[in-house]
Coordinates of C-alpha atoms in Angstrom, one line a residue:
X1 CA -21.8 45.6 -110.7
X2 CA -19.5 47.0 -113.2
X3 CA -20.8 48.3 -116.6
X4 CA -19.3 45.5 -119.2
X5 CA -17.7 47.7 -121.8
X6 CA -19.8 47.3 -124.9
X7 CA -22.9 49.3 -122.6
X8 CA -20.5 52.0 -121.5
X9 CA -19.6 52.6 -125.3
X10 CA -23.5 52.4 -125.7
X11 CA -24.4 54.6 -123.0
X12 CA -21.6 57.2 -124.4
X13 CA -23.1 57.2 -127.7
X14 CA -26.8 58.0 -126.5
X15 CA -25.4 60.6 -124.7
X16 CA -23.5 62.0 -127.6
X17 CA -26.5 61.6 -129.8
X18 CA -28.5 63.7 -127.1
X19 CA -26.3 66.5 -126.9
X20 CA -26.3 66.9 -130.8
X21 CA -30.1 66.9 -130.3
X22 CA -30.1 69.5 -128.0
X23 CA -27.7 71.4 -129.7
X24 CA -29.7 71.4 -133.6
X25 CA -32.8 72.4 -131.3
X26 CA -36.2 72.5 -132.0
X27 CA -37.7 72.0 -135.6
X28 CA -34.8 71.7 -137.3
X29 CA -35.4 67.8 -138.6
X30 CA -38.1 67.1 -140.9
X31 CA -38.4 63.3 -140.7
X32 CA -36.6 60.5 -139.0
X33 CA -36.6 56.5 -139.2
X34 CA -38.6 55.0 -136.4
X35 CA -38.8 51.1 -135.9
X36 CA -42.1 49.7 -135.6
X37 CA -43.8 46.3 -135.6
X38 CA -44.3 46.6 -139.2
X39 CA -40.4 47.1 -139.9
X40 CA -39.1 51.0 -140.2
X41 CA -40.8 54.0 -141.1
X42 CA -40.7 57.7 -141.5
X43 CA -41.7 59.8 -138.9
X44 CA -42.7 63.6 -140.1
X45 CA -42.0 66.5 -138.2
X46 CA -42.7 70.5 -138.4
X47 CA -39.1 71.6 -139.4
X48 CA -37.3 74.9 -140.7
X49 CA -34.1 76.1 -142.1
X50 CA -31.5 77.3 -139.7
X51 CA -31.1 81.6 -139.4
X52 CA -28.6 83.1 -141.4
X53 CA -26.9 86.6 -142.5
X54 CA -29.1 87.7 -145.4
X55 CA -27.0 90.4 -146.4
X56 CA -24.7 87.9 -148.5
X57 CA -28.0 87.4 -150.9
X58 CA -29.7 90.9 -150.8
X59 CA -30.1 93.0 -153.6
X60 CA -29.7 96.4 -152.9
X61 CA -31.3 99.4 -155.2
X62 CA -30.6 102.9 -154.3
X63 CA -33.0 106.2 -155.1
X64 CA -32.4 108.4 -156.4
X65 CA -29.9 107.6 -159.0
X66 CA -28.2 110.3 -158.5
X67 CA -27.9 110.2 -154.6
X68 CA -24.6 108.3 -154.0
X69 CA -21.3 110.6 -153.6
X70 CA -18.6 111.0 -156.3
X71 CA -20.3 112.1 -159.4
X72 CA -18.7 114.9 -160.0
X73 CA -16.2 114.7 -157.3
X74 CA -17.3 116.3 -153.9
X75 CA -15.5 117.6 -150.9
X76 CA -17.2 116.8 -147.3
X77 CA -16.8 117.5 -143.9
X78 CA -17.3 116.0 -140.3
X79 CA -20.2 116.7 -137.8
X80 CA -16.8 116.6 -135.6
X81 CA -14.6 119.0 -137.5
X82 CA -17.1 120.6 -139.6
X83 CA -14.4 123.1 -141.3
X84 CA -12.2 120.7 -141.7
X85 CA -13.0 119.9 -145.1
X86 CA -10.3 118.1 -146.7
X87 CA -12.2 114.4 -147.4
X88 CA -13.5 113.8 -151.0
X89 CA -15.4 111.2 -152.7
X90 CA -14.5 110.3 -156.5
X91 CA -16.5 107.8 -158.1
X92 CA -13.9 107.3 -160.6
X93 CA -11.5 106.4 -158.1
X94 CA -11.8 103.4 -156.3
X95 CA -9.9 104.1 -153.2
X96 CA -12.4 107.4 -152.5
X97 CA -15.3 105.9 -154.5
X98 CA -18.4 104.7 -152.1
X99 CA -20.7 102.7 -154.4
X100 CA -24.1 100.8 -152.3
X101 CA -22.3 97.5 -152.6
X102 CA -20.0 98.8 -150.0
X103 CA -23.2 98.1 -147.4
X104 CA -22.8 94.5 -147.6
X105 CA -18.9 93.8 -148.1
X106 CA -17.5 91.8 -145.7
X107 CA -14.1 94.3 -144.7
X108 CA -11.6 91.6 -144.8
X109 CA -9.1 94.1 -144.9
X110 CA -10.2 95.7 -141.6
X111 CA -10.8 99.1 -143.2
X112 CA -14.0 100.4 -143.0
X113 CA -16.0 100.6 -146.2
X114 CA -19.4 102.1 -146.6
X115 CA -21.8 103.7 -149.3
X116 CA -22.2 107.5 -148.7
X117 CA -24.5 110.3 -150.1
X118 CA -23.8 113.6 -151.9
X119 CA -23.9 116.4 -149.3
X120 CA -26.9 118.7 -148.0
X121 CA -25.4 121.5 -150.7
X122 CA -29.0 122.0 -151.9
X123 CA -30.6 123.3 -148.6
X124 CA -33.5 123.8 -147.7
X125 CA -35.0 120.9 -150.7
X126 CA -34.7 117.8 -148.0
X127 CA -32.0 115.4 -148.6
X128 CA -34.1 112.1 -149.3
X129 CA -32.6 108.7 -150.0
X130 CA -34.5 105.0 -150.2
X131 CA -32.5 101.9 -150.4
X132 CA -34.4 99.0 -151.2
X133 CA -33.1 95.3 -150.5
X134 CA -34.8 92.3 -151.8
X135 CA -34.0 88.7 -152.0
X136 CA -37.0 87.7 -154.3
X137 CA -38.2 84.8 -151.2
X138 CA -40.1 85.1 -148.6
X139 CA -38.2 85.4 -145.1
X140 CA -38.4 85.2 -141.4
X141 CA -36.6 87.5 -139.0
X142 CA -34.7 85.8 -136.2
X143 CA -32.8 88.5 -134.3
X144 CA -32.1 92.5 -134.4
X145 CA -32.0 94.0 -137.7
X146 CA -28.9 96.0 -137.6
X147 CA -27.8 99.3 -139.8
X148 CA -24.7 100.9 -138.7
X149 CA -24.0 104.4 -140.0
X150 CA -20.8 106.3 -140.1
X151 CA -20.6 109.8 -139.7
X152 CA -23.8 110.1 -137.6
X153 CA -27.1 108.5 -137.2
X154 CA -30.6 109.8 -139.1
X155 CA -32.5 112.7 -137.4
X156 CA -35.0 110.9 -139.2
X157 CA -35.8 107.7 -141.2
X158 CA -38.2 105.0 -141.9
X159 CA -38.1 101.3 -142.3
X160 CA -40.8 99.8 -144.2
X161 CA -41.2 96.4 -145.4
X162 CA -43.1 94.2 -148.2
X163 CA -45.0 91.2 -148.2
X164 CA -45.2 90.7 -152.2
X165 CA -42.1 91.6 -153.7
X166 CA -42.3 95.4 -153.3
X167 CA -45.2 96.0 -154.8
X168 CA -47.0 97.5 -151.4
X169 CA -44.9 98.5 -148.4
X170 CA -46.0 99.2 -144.9
X171 CA -43.9 101.2 -142.3
X172 CA -42.3 98.5 -140.0
X173 CA -40.8 100.9 -137.6
X174 CA -40.3 105.2 -137.5
X175 CA -37.3 107.1 -136.2
X176 CA -37.1 110.5 -135.3
X177 CA -35.4 112.5 -132.7
X178 CA -38.6 114.2 -132.0
X179 CA -41.6 111.7 -132.9
X180 CA -44.3 114.0 -132.3
X181 CA -43.2 117.1 -134.6
X182 CA -41.6 114.3 -137.2
X183 CA -45.0 111.8 -137.5
X184 CA -47.4 113.1 -135.5
X185 CA -46.7 109.9 -133.0
X186 CA -45.7 109.8 -129.3
X187 CA -42.1 107.8 -128.7
X188 CA -42.2 104.0 -127.9
X189 CA -39.6 101.8 -126.9
X190 CA -40.1 97.8 -127.2
X191 CA -39.8 97.8 -123.6
X192 CA -43.1 99.8 -123.2
X193 CA -44.9 97.2 -126.0
X194 CA -46.9 93.7 -124.2
X195 CA -48.3 91.0 -125.6
X196 CA -51.0 92.3 -126.6
X197 CA -49.9 95.3 -128.9
X198 CA -46.4 93.7 -129.6
X199 CA -47.3 94.1 -133.6
X200 CA -47.7 97.7 -132.9
X201 CA -45.5 99.8 -135.5
X202 CA -44.1 102.6 -132.9
X203 CA -41.9 105.3 -133.0
X204 CA -38.9 105.3 -131.2
X205 CA -36.4 108.1 -130.6
X206 CA -33.9 106.1 -128.8
X207 CA -31.2 106.2 -132.2
X208 CA -31.8 109.3 -133.7
X209 CA -30.9 111.8 -131.0
X210 CA -27.3 113.0 -131.3
X211 CA -25.1 111.8 -129.0
X212 CA -22.0 113.0 -129.8
X213 CA -20.0 109.7 -129.6
X214 CA -18.4 107.7 -132.7
X215 CA -19.5 104.7 -130.9
X216 CA -23.5 105.1 -131.8
X217 CA -23.3 104.4 -135.0
X218 CA -26.3 101.8 -134.8
X219 CA -30.0 101.4 -135.8
X220 CA -31.9 98.7 -134.6
X221 CA -34.7 97.0 -135.3
X222 CA -35.6 94.9 -131.8
X223 CA -36.6 91.3 -132.6
X224 CA -35.3 89.8 -129.7
X225 CA -37.1 92.1 -127.5
X226 CA -40.3 90.7 -128.9
X227 CA -39.1 87.8 -128.5
X228 CA -38.8 88.2 -125.0
X229 CA -42.4 89.3 -124.2
X230 CA -43.6 85.9 -124.4
X231 CA -40.1 83.6 -124.2
X232 CA -38.8 85.9 -121.0
X233 CA -35.7 88.0 -121.2
X234 CA -33.2 85.2 -121.9
X235 CA -35.7 83.0 -124.1
X236 CA -35.8 80.4 -122.2
X237 CA -39.4 79.7 -122.9
X238 CA -39.4 79.4 -126.4
X239 CA -42.3 76.8 -126.5
X240 CA -44.4 79.7 -125.0
X241 CA -43.6 81.7 -128.1
X242 CA -43.9 79.2 -130.9
X243 CA -47.0 78.6 -129.1
X244 CA -48.0 82.2 -129.8
X245 CA -46.7 81.9 -133.4
X246 CA -49.7 79.7 -134.0
X247 CA -52.8 81.2 -131.5
X248 CA -52.2 85.3 -132.2
X249 CA -53.2 86.4 -135.3
X250 CA -50.5 88.3 -137.4
X251 CA -47.7 87.8 -134.8
X252 CA -46.1 85.3 -137.6
X253 CA -46.5 88.0 -140.4
X254 CA -45.2 90.3 -138.8
X255 CA -41.9 88.9 -138.8
X256 CA -41.9 87.8 -142.5
X257 CA -41.1 90.2 -145.5
X258 CA -39.8 89.9 -148.6
X259 CA -38.4 93.1 -149.3
X260 CA -37.1 95.9 -147.2
X261 CA -36.6 99.4 -147.4
X262 CA -35.1 102.3 -145.6
X263 CA -36.6 105.4 -145.9
X264 CA -33.5 108.0 -145.2
X265 CA -35.6 111.8 -144.6
X266 CA -33.4 114.0 -142.5
X267 CA -29.5 113.5 -141.9
X268 CA -27.8 113.8 -138.8
X269 CA -27.4 117.5 -138.0
X270 CA -24.7 117.3 -134.4
X271 CA -27.2 118.4 -131.9
X272 CA -28.0 121.2 -133.4
X273 CA -30.1 123.5 -136.1
X274 CA -29.3 123.1 -139.6
X275 CA -26.3 125.6 -140.3
X276 CA -26.2 127.1 -143.4
X277 CA -22.8 128.2 -143.7
X278 CA -21.3 124.6 -144.2
X279 CA -23.5 122.3 -145.3
X280 CA -20.6 119.8 -146.1
X281 CA -21.0 118.4 -143.2
X282 CA -24.8 116.8 -143.7
X283 CA -24.7 113.4 -146.1
X284 CA -25.9 109.8 -144.9
X285 CA -23.1 107.3 -144.8
X286 CA -24.1 103.7 -144.0
X287 CA -20.8 100.5 -143.6
X288 CA -23.5 97.7 -142.7
X289 CA -26.8 96.2 -143.4
X290 CA -27.0 93.1 -141.0
X291 CA -30.4 91.2 -141.5
X292 CA -30.5 87.5 -139.5
X293 CA -33.4 85.7 -140.7
X294 CA -34.5 82.6 -142.0
X295 CA -36.0 81.4 -145.2
X296 CA -39.8 80.9 -145.3
X297 CA -40.9 77.6 -146.1
X298 CA -43.9 77.3 -144.0
X299 CA -42.5 74.7 -141.9
X300 CA -41.8 72.1 -144.6
X301 CA -38.3 72.6 -145.4
X302 CA -35.1 72.2 -142.7
X303 CA -32.4 73.5 -145.4
X304 CA -32.7 76.4 -147.9
X305 CA -30.5 76.8 -150.7
X306 CA -29.4 79.4 -153.2
X307 CA -30.1 78.0 -156.8
X308 CA -30.2 79.8 -159.9
X309 CA -28.6 83.0 -158.1
X310 CA -32.2 82.5 -155.9
X311 CA -32.8 81.4 -152.4
X312 CA -35.1 78.2 -152.5
X313 CA -36.3 75.6 -149.5
X314 CA -35.3 72.3 -150.2
X315 CA -38.9 70.9 -149.9
X316 CA -40.1 67.9 -147.3
X317 CA -43.7 66.4 -146.8
X318 CA -44.4 65.7 -150.4
X319 CA -44.4 69.8 -151.0
X320 CA -43.0 72.1 -153.9
X321 CA -42.5 75.2 -154.8
X322 CA -40.0 78.1 -153.2
X323 CA -41.8 78.7 -150.2
X324 CA -43.2 74.8 -150.3
X325 CA -46.7 76.6 -150.7
X326 CA -48.2 73.5 -152.6
X327 CA -48.0 69.6 -153.3
X328 CA -46.1 68.1 -155.3
X329 CA -47.7 66.5 -158.8
X330 CA -49.2 63.2 -157.8
X331 CA -49.9 64.3 -154.0
X332 CA -52.9 65.9 -152.7
X333 CA -53.6 67.2 -148.9
X334 CA -57.4 67.6 -148.3
X335 CA -56.3 71.3 -148.2
X336 CA -53.0 72.0 -148.6
X337 CA -51.6 73.9 -145.3
X338 CA -48.3 74.9 -143.4
X339 CA -46.7 72.7 -140.6
X340 CA -47.9 73.8 -137.2
X341 CA -45.2 74.5 -134.3
X342 CA -47.8 72.8 -132.2
X343 CA -47.5 70.6 -130.3
X344 CA -44.5 71.2 -128.8
X345 CA -41.7 70.2 -129.8
X346 CA -42.4 68.7 -132.8
X347 CA -45.3 70.2 -134.2
X348 CA -47.4 68.9 -136.8
X349 CA -45.6 68.4 -140.2
X350 CA -49.3 68.6 -142.0
X351 CA -47.5 65.8 -144.8
X352 CA -49.1 66.1 -148.4
X353 CA -50.9 62.6 -149.3
X354 CA -50.7 60.3 -152.1
X355 CA -53.2 61.6 -154.3
X356 CA -57.1 59.6 -154.8
X357 CA -59.8 60.5 -157.4
X358 CA -59.6 64.2 -158.2
X359 CA -63.0 65.6 -157.3
X360 CA -65.3 68.8 -158.9
X361 CA -62.5 72.0 -158.1
X362 CA -65.1 74.2 -156.8
X363 CA -62.8 77.5 -157.4
X364 CA -64.1 80.8 -155.7
X365 CA -65.4 82.5 -158.7
X366 CA -63.9 85.7 -157.2
X367 CA -60.9 85.0 -155.8
X368 CA -59.5 83.0 -158.7
X369 CA -59.4 83.2 -162.6
X370 CA -61.3 80.3 -163.9
X371 CA -63.0 77.3 -162.5
X372 CA -60.2 74.6 -163.4
X373 CA -57.4 73.7 -160.8
X374 CA -53.9 71.9 -160.8
X375 CA -53.3 68.2 -160.7
X376 CA -52.7 69.1 -156.8
X377 CA -56.1 70.4 -156.5
X378 CA -55.2 74.4 -156.3
X379 CA -56.8 76.9 -158.0
X380 CA -54.9 79.4 -159.7
X381 CA -55.8 82.9 -157.5
X382 CA -56.3 86.2 -158.3
X383 CA -53.6 88.5 -156.8
X384 CA -53.8 89.2 -152.9
X385 CA -55.5 85.3 -152.8
X386 CA -54.5 82.1 -150.9
X387 CA -56.0 78.8 -150.1
X388 CA -56.7 75.8 -152.2
X389 CA -59.8 77.5 -153.3
X390 CA -58.6 80.9 -153.5
X391 CA -60.8 82.0 -150.7
X392 CA -58.7 83.6 -148.4
X393 CA -56.4 86.6 -148.4
X394 CA -53.0 87.2 -147.8
X395 CA -52.0 90.0 -144.9
X396 CA -52.3 93.5 -146.1
X397 CA -55.7 92.6 -147.8
X398 CA -59.6 92.4 -147.1
X399 CA -62.1 90.5 -148.7
X400 CA -64.6 92.8 -150.8
X401 CA -66.0 90.9 -154.0
X402 CA -62.3 89.3 -154.2
X403 CA -59.2 90.3 -152.2
X404 CA -58.4 94.2 -152.2
X405 CA -55.3 95.6 -151.0
X406 CA -55.4 97.5 -147.6
X407 CA -55.0 101.3 -147.7
X408 CA -54.8 101.2 -143.6
X409 CA -55.4 98.7 -140.9
X410 CA -55.1 98.2 -137.3
X411 CA -51.6 96.6 -136.8
X412 CA -49.0 98.2 -139.8
X413 CA -50.9 100.2 -141.9
X414 CA -51.9 102.7 -139.3
X415 CA -53.4 106.2 -139.8
X416 CA -51.0 109.0 -138.7
X417 CA -52.0 112.6 -137.1
X418 CA -55.1 111.3 -135.6
X419 CA -56.4 109.4 -138.7
X420 CA -59.1 107.4 -138.5
X421 CA -59.1 103.4 -140.5
X422 CA -62.4 103.0 -142.3
X423 CA -63.2 99.0 -143.2
X424 CA -59.2 99.0 -143.9
X425 CA -59.7 101.0 -147.2
X426 CA -59.9 104.6 -146.2
X427 CA -57.9 106.7 -143.5
X428 CA -60.3 109.9 -142.8
X429 CA -57.9 112.8 -141.8
X430 CA -58.1 115.6 -139.6
X431 CA -58.7 119.0 -141.6
X432 CA -55.0 119.7 -140.8
X433 CA -53.6 116.7 -142.8
X434 CA -54.0 115.0 -146.1
X435 CA -52.5 112.1 -148.0
X436 CA -53.0 108.1 -147.9
X437 CA -52.2 107.9 -144.2
X438 CA -52.7 111.0 -143.2
X439 CA -49.1 111.8 -143.7
X440 CA -49.0 114.9 -144.8
X441 CA -49.5 118.2 -143.2
X442 CA -51.6 120.8 -145.6
X443 CA -49.3 123.2 -144.1
X444 CA -46.1 123.2 -146.0
X445 CA -44.9 126.6 -145.4
X446 CA -42.2 126.8 -142.3
X447 CA -43.6 129.9 -141.1
X448 CA -47.1 128.7 -140.9
X449 CA -50.1 129.0 -143.5
X450 CA -51.9 132.3 -144.6
X451 CA -55.9 132.4 -145.2
X452 CA -55.8 131.0 -148.5
X453 CA -54.2 127.9 -147.4
X454 CA -55.8 126.7 -144.8
X455 CA -59.0 126.5 -147.0
X456 CA -59.9 122.6 -147.4
X457 CA -61.8 121.0 -149.9
X458 CA -65.9 120.8 -148.0
X459 CA -67.5 124.6 -149.8
X460 CA -69.1 125.7 -146.6
X461 CA -65.1 125.2 -145.0
X462 CA -64.2 127.6 -148.3
X463 CA -66.7 129.9 -147.5
X464 CA -65.9 130.2 -143.8
X465 CA -62.0 131.2 -145.0
X466 CA -63.3 133.8 -147.6
X467 CA -65.5 135.3 -145.1
X468 CA -62.6 135.5 -142.5
X469 CA -60.5 137.3 -145.0
X470 CA -62.8 139.6 -145.8
X471 CA -63.1 140.3 -141.9
X472 CA -59.3 140.8 -141.6
X473 CA -59.1 143.1 -144.7
X474 CA -62.2 145.2 -143.5
X475 CA -60.3 145.4 -139.6
X476 CA -56.7 146.1 -141.5

């Protein structure tokens, strides 16, 4: 029996609607108007903004201030043609200047533009540069971070992240041509990780060794390969990834940040040792930093807008705040909660319900500034503390008569060079290393240490060193 025209149009409309829903994907819709016996009503879902390129919104700060080339003007060479030093960097001339903002421009003209440092003319003093990126907003990575270097990728560098707007930093990934030599860590690749240690901070040699090709420009922080550990190589099992995001401690926080920082520790050397007779070929140059991410809205917003120069979530579910991290005035849940990815595919919105009568606040005396709470029932928490009653710690903090910053932990702030983390508050270092994370060698000389520089802090060790020096002098 042939289908009548109205039924055919309805079928086509339903098919189109289904295609639109599939295109939108999961967690893109915060609410939908549905019909019930009592009339139309809103049905709520966990929701999050779409990913976007965050380089257009980032603020860049380069340190030290005089590390950018051009003031005074300076010649430089390239590793491919080390003795053809005809190029110049001059901050006073637009065509020859290489300021930091060129790391985030669109390069509409087709010409590659890049930020560039001074050359390593002060060798053997280290050529160090820090590039700090800030958004004044919590973000979640959705794809690989990619940094594009011109004239060679660094021999040694570190990618750091902050969860508290740059007050404290955690290493995200180490990069070196020799991980053991640079950081005392065995080299790993993301492919070596498993579901149980996917949040481990690794050192990779994949992006630091000199290959002699101008096409090898990119350094990555691999996000999709970590997602693939749970969702499969083609990311077809996203339900499993979202389930793990909810159930695996620290997994969602691993992809969350407010600030990023590149620590450039040693420039490209061209696959050889430093040639001191031509130091003009050693420098850093970055043409692009690409950071695909979404605004972190605690699954309470489907959009994120730029307002007053700052990214802010367009909050739903009766929530408010830059990250939708509180209930609106007049609404109060038993305790504010972020939305949940579970159960898939729509999750749990955990909306803030309309307020009833206010109960006694019961603010935690150690975690809050005072016993009073606001109209939504939330206490005013001290730094590092969170929760309606200020009873929980933010990532990177540990409860010890209040929340104190972690010096080290088992996931992000790893003690280096064989050090042991004690109660998240201290790295106990081997005798030959020192520093907060045991990152500094006690021997700073290039040719080893003499007897005096090997004497450490304990009285017993000092006496043994003095005895050893006396015996050496007596035998000489």
